[in-house]
């Protein structure tokens, strides 16, 4: 499910809106069955935080002390096919430095996208 990790959220943010909504609803249905409403609340907090940043980002939303950011890797048709994720603690990755880490991660993701395009030819 894309809603359970920042990498999935980075991909979800770049899907066509109708597809993203369908995936979100299906993921929530499955996660609600597995973990109940509390799990959905935590996942929604992470999704809202990610949407506000414009990329996948969590800081303590799912696990205390855990922080992660993710950016999508696109194929030649500009569709997201994977995500690059950086994971750390809330001491090393936080609100004050996440923008810098995101820029660096996106540069690497863009390089990886070139490899993806070569592999898909």
PDB file of C-alpha atoms in Angstrom:
ATOM      1  CA  UNK A   1       0.000   0.000   0.000  1.00  0.00           C
ATOM      2  CA  UNK A   2       1.297   3.416  -0.967  1.00  0.00           C
ATOM      3  CA  UNK A   3      -0.033   5.218   2.119  1.00  0.00           C
ATOM      4  CA  UNK A   4       2.061   3.264   4.614  1.00  0.00           C
ATOM      5  CA  UNK A   5       5.476   4.734   3.757  1.00  0.00           C
ATOM      6  CA  UNK A   6       6.872   8.060   2.583  1.00  0.00           C
ATOM      7  CA  UNK A   7       8.124   6.458  -0.638  1.00  0.00           C
ATOM      8  CA  UNK A   8       4.594   5.405  -1.458  1.00  0.00           C
ATOM      9  CA  UNK A   9       3.284   8.874  -0.640  1.00  0.00           C
ATOM     10  CA  UNK A  10       5.869  10.447  -2.964  1.00  0.00           C
ATOM     11  CA  UNK A  11       4.549   8.210  -5.737  1.00  0.00           C
ATOM     12  CA  UNK A  12       0.908   8.814  -4.806  1.00  0.00           C
ATOM     13  CA  UNK A  13       1.403  12.597  -5.025  1.00  0.00           C
ATOM     14  CA  UNK A  14       2.444  12.235  -8.679  1.00  0.00           C
ATOM     15  CA  UNK A  15      -0.356   9.971  -9.890  1.00  0.00           C
ATOM     16  CA  UNK A  16      -3.322  11.387 -11.786  1.00  0.00           C
ATOM     17  CA  UNK A  17      -5.837  12.680  -9.192  1.00  0.00           C
ATOM     18  CA  UNK A  18      -8.524  10.047  -9.908  1.00  0.00           C
ATOM     19  CA  UNK A  19      -6.022   7.203  -9.632  1.00  0.00           C
ATOM     20  CA  UNK A  20      -4.489   8.657  -6.468  1.00  0.00           C
ATOM     21  CA  UNK A  21      -7.937   8.901  -4.854  1.00  0.00           C
ATOM     22  CA  UNK A  22      -8.786   5.308  -5.816  1.00  0.00           C
ATOM     23  CA  UNK A  23      -5.490   4.032  -4.383  1.00  0.00           C
ATOM     24  CA  UNK A  24      -5.942   6.089  -1.211  1.00  0.00           C
ATOM     25  CA  UNK A  25      -9.437   4.722  -0.591  1.00  0.00           C
ATOM     26  CA  UNK A  26      -8.349   1.125  -1.214  1.00  0.00           C
ATOM     27  CA  UNK A  27      -5.274   1.503   1.001  1.00  0.00           C
ATOM     28  CA  UNK A  28      -7.376   2.977   3.808  1.00  0.00           C
ATOM     29  CA  UNK A  29      -9.863   0.124   3.560  1.00  0.00           C
ATOM     30  CA  UNK A  30      -7.066  -2.452   3.896  1.00  0.00           C
ATOM     31  CA  UNK A  31      -5.226  -0.595   6.651  1.00  0.00           C
ATOM     32  CA  UNK A  32      -8.427  -0.034   8.629  1.00  0.00           C
ATOM     33  CA  UNK A  33      -9.047  -3.798   8.555  1.00  0.00           C
ATOM     34  CA  UNK A  34      -5.466  -4.464   9.697  1.00  0.00           C
ATOM     35  CA  UNK A  35      -4.893  -1.743  12.259  1.00  0.00           C
ATOM     36  CA  UNK A  36      -8.120   0.078  12.994  1.00  0.00           C
ATOM     37  CA  UNK A  37      -8.852   3.785  13.148  1.00  0.00           C
ATOM     38  CA  UNK A  38      -5.729   4.663  15.141  1.00  0.00           C
ATOM     39  CA  UNK A  39      -3.562   3.368  12.293  1.00  0.00           C
ATOM     40  CA  UNK A  40      -5.550   5.449   9.775  1.00  0.00           C
ATOM     41  CA  UNK A  41      -5.118   8.571  11.933  1.00  0.00           C
ATOM     42  CA  UNK A  42      -1.326   8.108  11.985  1.00  0.00           C
ATOM     43  CA  UNK A  43      -1.164   7.435   8.243  1.00  0.00           C
ATOM     44  CA  UNK A  44      -3.344  10.464   7.496  1.00  0.00           C
ATOM     45  CA  UNK A  45      -1.103  12.669   9.660  1.00  0.00           C
ATOM     46  CA  UNK A  46       1.897  11.473   7.627  1.00  0.00           C
ATOM     47  CA  UNK A  47       0.022  12.059   4.346  1.00  0.00           C
ATOM     48  CA  UNK A  48      -1.006  15.590   5.357  1.00  0.00           C
ATOM     49  CA  UNK A  49       2.566  16.394   6.401  1.00  0.00           C
ATOM     50  CA  UNK A  50       3.829  15.043   3.078  1.00  0.00           C
ATOM     51  CA  UNK A  51       1.249  16.975   1.072  1.00  0.00           C
ATOM     52  CA  UNK A  52       2.211  20.184   2.896  1.00  0.00           C
ATOM     53  CA  UNK A  53       5.877  19.615   2.013  1.00  0.00           C
ATOM     54  CA  UNK A  54       5.212  18.502  -1.569  1.00  0.00           C
ATOM     55  CA  UNK A  55       7.142  15.224  -1.130  1.00  0.00           C
ATOM     56  CA  UNK A  56       6.999  12.234   1.184  1.00  0.00           C
ATOM     57  CA  UNK A  57       7.904  13.285   4.735  1.00  0.00           C
ATOM     58  CA  UNK A  58       7.374  11.825   8.177  1.00  0.00           C
ATOM     59  CA  UNK A  59       8.750  12.758  11.528  1.00  0.00           C
ATOM     60  CA  UNK A  60       7.390  10.599  14.314  1.00  0.00           C
ATOM     61  CA  UNK A  61       4.039  10.009  12.598  1.00  0.00           C
ATOM     62  CA  UNK A  62       4.361   6.217  12.524  1.00  0.00           C
ATOM     63  CA  UNK A  63       7.247   5.501  14.899  1.00  0.00           C
ATOM     64  CA  UNK A  64       8.568   7.842  17.597  1.00  0.00           C
ATOM     65  CA  UNK A  65      11.969   9.272  16.717  1.00  0.00           C
ATOM     66  CA  UNK A  66      11.862   8.062  13.101  1.00  0.00           C
ATOM     67  CA  UNK A  67      12.088  10.583  10.274  1.00  0.00           C
ATOM     68  CA  UNK A  68      12.123   9.978   6.536  1.00  0.00           C
ATOM     69  CA  UNK A  69      11.682  11.824   3.278  1.00  0.00           C
ATOM     70  CA  UNK A  70      11.057  10.493  -0.212  1.00  0.00           C
ATOM     71  CA  UNK A  71      11.000  11.830  -3.737  1.00  0.00           C
ATOM     72  CA  UNK A  72       9.611  10.081  -6.820  1.00  0.00           C
ATOM     73  CA  UNK A  73      11.611   8.517  -9.625  1.00  0.00           C
ATOM     74  CA  UNK A  74       9.853   8.988 -12.975  1.00  0.00           C
ATOM     75  CA  UNK A  75       9.929   6.914 -16.140  1.00  0.00           C
ATOM     76  CA  UNK A  76      10.179   8.379 -19.629  1.00  0.00           C
ATOM     77  CA  UNK A  77       6.447   9.164 -19.652  1.00  0.00           C
ATOM     78  CA  UNK A  78       6.832  11.225 -16.470  1.00  0.00           C
ATOM     79  CA  UNK A  79       4.945   8.617 -14.461  1.00  0.00           C
ATOM     80  CA  UNK A  80       6.294   7.757 -10.997  1.00  0.00           C
ATOM     81  CA  UNK A  81       7.662   4.206 -10.959  1.00  0.00           C
ATOM     82  CA  UNK A  82       9.674   4.210  -7.730  1.00  0.00           C
ATOM     83  CA  UNK A  83      10.845   6.505  -4.958  1.00  0.00           C
ATOM     84  CA  UNK A  84      14.141   7.351  -3.319  1.00  0.00           C
ATOM     85  CA  UNK A  85      13.820   7.379   0.461  1.00  0.00           C
ATOM     86  CA  UNK A  86      16.164   8.788   3.096  1.00  0.00           C
ATOM     87  CA  UNK A  87      15.553   7.565   6.620  1.00  0.00           C
ATOM     88  CA  UNK A  88      17.052   8.813   9.857  1.00  0.00           C
ATOM     89  CA  UNK A  89      16.121   9.992  13.284  1.00  0.00           C
ATOM     90  CA  UNK A  90      14.331  13.171  14.227  1.00  0.00           C
ATOM     91  CA  UNK A  91      17.735  14.428  15.431  1.00  0.00           C
ATOM     92  CA  UNK A  92      19.346  14.126  11.979  1.00  0.00           C
ATOM     93  CA  UNK A  93      16.375  14.810   9.702  1.00  0.00           C
ATOM     94  CA  UNK A  94      13.961  17.496  10.862  1.00  0.00           C
ATOM     95  CA  UNK A  95      11.875  20.474   9.771  1.00  0.00           C
ATOM     96  CA  UNK A  96      14.912  22.804   9.686  1.00  0.00           C
ATOM     97  CA  UNK A  97      16.983  20.747   7.236  1.00  0.00           C
ATOM     98  CA  UNK A  98      14.467  18.661   5.296  1.00  0.00           C
ATOM     99  CA  UNK A  99      14.375  21.102   2.360  1.00  0.00           C
ATOM    100  CA  UNK A 100      18.136  20.742   1.827  1.00  0.00           C
ATOM    101  CA  UNK A 101      17.939  16.948   2.033  1.00  0.00           C
ATOM    102  CA  UNK A 102      15.027  16.987  -0.414  1.00  0.00           C
ATOM    103  CA  UNK A 103      16.989  18.955  -3.017  1.00  0.00           C
ATOM    104  CA  UNK A 104      19.890  16.525  -2.759  1.00  0.00           C
ATOM    105  CA  UNK A 105      17.591  13.488  -2.879  1.00  0.00           C
ATOM    106  CA  UNK A 106      15.757  14.839  -5.933  1.00  0.00           C
ATOM    107  CA  UNK A 107      19.062  15.303  -7.785  1.00  0.00           C
ATOM    108  CA  UNK A 108      19.890  11.630  -7.167  1.00  0.00           C
ATOM    109  CA  UNK A 109      16.349  10.553  -8.103  1.00  0.00           C
ATOM    110  CA  UNK A 110      16.650  12.465 -11.376  1.00  0.00           C
ATOM    111  CA  UNK A 111      19.874  10.591 -12.155  1.00  0.00           C
ATOM    112  CA  UNK A 112      18.189   7.285 -11.337  1.00  0.00           C
ATOM    113  CA  UNK A 113      15.307   8.227 -13.640  1.00  0.00           C
ATOM    114  CA  UNK A 114      17.756   8.277 -16.548  1.00  0.00           C
ATOM    115  CA  UNK A 115      18.714   4.691 -15.712  1.00  0.00           C
ATOM    116  CA  UNK A 116      15.043   3.727 -15.464  1.00  0.00           C
ATOM    117  CA  UNK A 117      14.419   5.160 -18.935  1.00  0.00           C
ATOM    118  CA  UNK A 118      17.361   3.210 -20.369  1.00  0.00           C
ATOM    119  CA  UNK A 119      16.066  -0.008 -18.798  1.00  0.00           C
ATOM    120  CA  UNK A 120      12.565   0.521 -20.188  1.00  0.00           C
ATOM    121  CA  UNK A 121      13.708   0.938 -23.804  1.00  0.00           C
TER     122      UNK A 121
END
